Amino acid sequence: MALYELRTYTLYVGKMAEATLALFAFLLAFTFGIAEDAYNARRAAMVQETGAIRLAYLLSGTLPAPQRVEIRTVLRQYVDEQLRWDNGAPDLPGNSAEALLARLWQS
């Protein structure tokens, strides 16, 4: 009788381990799905922002020289700030993205 109980116990433990690993695999797949969605959303936003900056830079070429130079300078500073932020560095005083965009709209 003891051998039968040992086999039954082993069978139950095996089934519990199987169910636990299946749940873990499901949670792992779910987590990677969320991470992939966040990555794709960030990438799409970056592509959209890059296109908008490029368009603004090209359209500034139609403006008179003083405004064109000012707008292109602000756009370059904005891109530099975005790259600095992406690398984890803090904003420099007076060069935050909001301040640069405000300068751009004032130009």
Short mmCIF file of C-alpha atoms in Angstrom, two decimals:
data_model
loop_
_atom_site.label_atom_id
_atom_site.label_comp_id
_atom_site.label_asym_id
_atom_site.label_seq_id
_atom_site.Cartn_x
_atom_site.Cartn_y
_atom_site.Cartn_z
CA MET A 1 0.00 0.00 0.00
CA ALA A 2 2.87 2.40 0.68
CA LEU A 3 4.21 2.07 -2.88
CA TYR A 4 0.76 2.94 -4.28
CA GLU A 5 0.55 6.03 -2.04
CA LEU A 6 4.03 7.14 -3.10
CA ARG A 7 3.12 6.87 -6.78
CA THR A 8 -0.13 8.74 -6.21
CA TYR A 9 1.67 11.46 -4.27
CA THR A 10 4.30 11.76 -7.02
CA LEU A 11 1.55 11.99 -9.63
CA TYR A 12 -0.18 14.81 -7.72
CA VAL A 13 3.07 16.71 -7.19
CA GLY A 14 3.88 16.35 -10.89
CA LYS A 15 0.46 17.70 -11.87
CA MET A 16 0.83 20.64 -9.48
CA ALA A 17 4.28 21.45 -10.86
CA GLU A 18 2.90 21.19 -14.40
CA ALA A 19 0.04 23.57 -13.61
CA THR A 20 2.39 26.00 -11.87
CA LEU A 21 4.79 26.06 -14.81
CA ALA A 22 1.90 26.56 -17.24
CA LEU A 23 0.67 29.53 -15.19
CA PHE A 24 4.20 30.94 -15.06
CA ALA A 25 4.53 30.60 -18.85
CA PHE A 26 1.21 32.39 -19.33
CA LEU A 27 2.26 35.25 -17.05
CA LEU A 28 5.62 35.51 -18.79
CA ALA A 29 3.97 35.67 -22.22
CA PHE A 30 1.49 38.27 -20.96
CA THR A 31 4.32 40.40 -19.53
CA PHE A 32 6.31 40.26 -22.76
CA GLY A 33 3.18 41.22 -24.69
CA ILE A 34 2.73 44.32 -22.55
CA ALA A 35 6.41 45.24 -22.95
CA GLU A 36 6.19 44.82 -26.72
CA ASP A 37 3.10 47.02 -26.91
CA ALA A 38 4.84 49.75 -24.91
CA TYR A 39 7.92 49.53 -27.14
CA ASN A 40 5.82 49.75 -30.33
CA ALA A 41 3.84 52.72 -28.99
CA ARG A 42 7.04 54.57 -28.07
CA ARG A 43 8.57 53.80 -31.45
CA ALA A 44 5.47 55.04 -33.29
CA ALA A 45 5.45 58.26 -31.25
CA MET A 46 9.15 58.78 -31.97
CA VAL A 47 8.63 58.29 -35.72
CA GLN A 48 5.71 60.72 -35.69
CA GLU A 49 7.68 63.35 -33.73
CA THR A 50 10.69 62.93 -36.01
CA GLY A 51 8.50 63.52 -39.06
CA ALA A 52 6.98 66.63 -37.50
CA ILE A 53 10.41 68.06 -36.62
CA ARG A 54 11.69 67.33 -40.12
CA LEU A 55 8.66 69.00 -41.69
CA ALA A 56 9.01 72.08 -39.45
CA TYR A 57 12.72 72.29 -40.31
CA LEU A 58 12.04 72.07 -44.05
CA LEU A 59 9.13 74.52 -43.95
CA SER A 60 11.25 77.03 -42.05
CA GLY A 61 13.26 77.37 -45.25
CA THR A 62 10.41 79.40 -46.73
CA LEU A 63 10.71 82.08 -44.03
CA PRO A 64 12.93 85.16 -44.11
CA ALA A 65 16.50 84.64 -42.88
CA PRO A 66 16.19 85.95 -39.27
CA GLN A 67 13.15 83.78 -38.46
CA ARG A 68 14.55 80.80 -40.38
CA VAL A 69 17.81 80.87 -38.42
CA GLU A 70 16.01 81.26 -35.08
CA ILE A 71 13.55 78.43 -35.76
CA ARG A 72 16.24 76.05 -36.98
CA THR A 73 18.40 76.86 -33.95
CA VAL A 74 15.51 76.14 -31.59
CA LEU A 75 14.71 72.90 -33.42
CA ARG A 76 18.34 71.76 -33.13
CA GLN A 77 18.34 72.57 -29.41
CA TYR A 78 15.05 70.70 -29.01
CA VAL A 79 16.47 67.60 -30.69
CA ASP A 80 19.58 67.82 -28.50
CA GLU A 81 17.37 68.02 -25.39
CA GLN A 82 15.31 65.04 -26.53
CA LEU A 83 18.48 63.00 -27.07
CA ARG A 84 19.82 64.08 -23.66
CA TRP A 85 16.52 63.07 -22.04
CA ASP A 86 16.54 59.70 -23.81
CA ASN A 87 20.00 59.04 -22.36
CA GLY A 88 18.71 59.79 -18.85
CA ALA A 89 20.35 63.16 -18.32
CA PRO A 90 18.32 65.95 -16.69
CA ASP A 91 17.24 69.06 -18.60
CA LEU A 92 19.60 71.99 -18.58
CA PRO A 93 18.16 75.12 -16.93
CA GLY A 94 16.13 77.10 -19.46
CA ASN A 95 16.41 74.40 -22.12
CA SER A 96 13.54 72.13 -21.17
CA ALA A 97 11.40 70.88 -24.03
CA GLU A 98 8.52 73.10 -22.94
CA ALA A 99 10.73 76.22 -22.87
CA LEU A 100 12.15 75.46 -26.30
CA LEU A 101 8.69 74.86 -27.77
CA ALA A 102 7.51 78.14 -26.26
CA ARG A 103 10.49 79.89 -27.92
CA LEU A 104 9.61 78.21 -31.19
CA TRP A 105 6.03 79.52 -31.10
CA GLN A 106 7.27 83.02 -30.25
CA SER A 107 9.61 83.07 -33.27
#
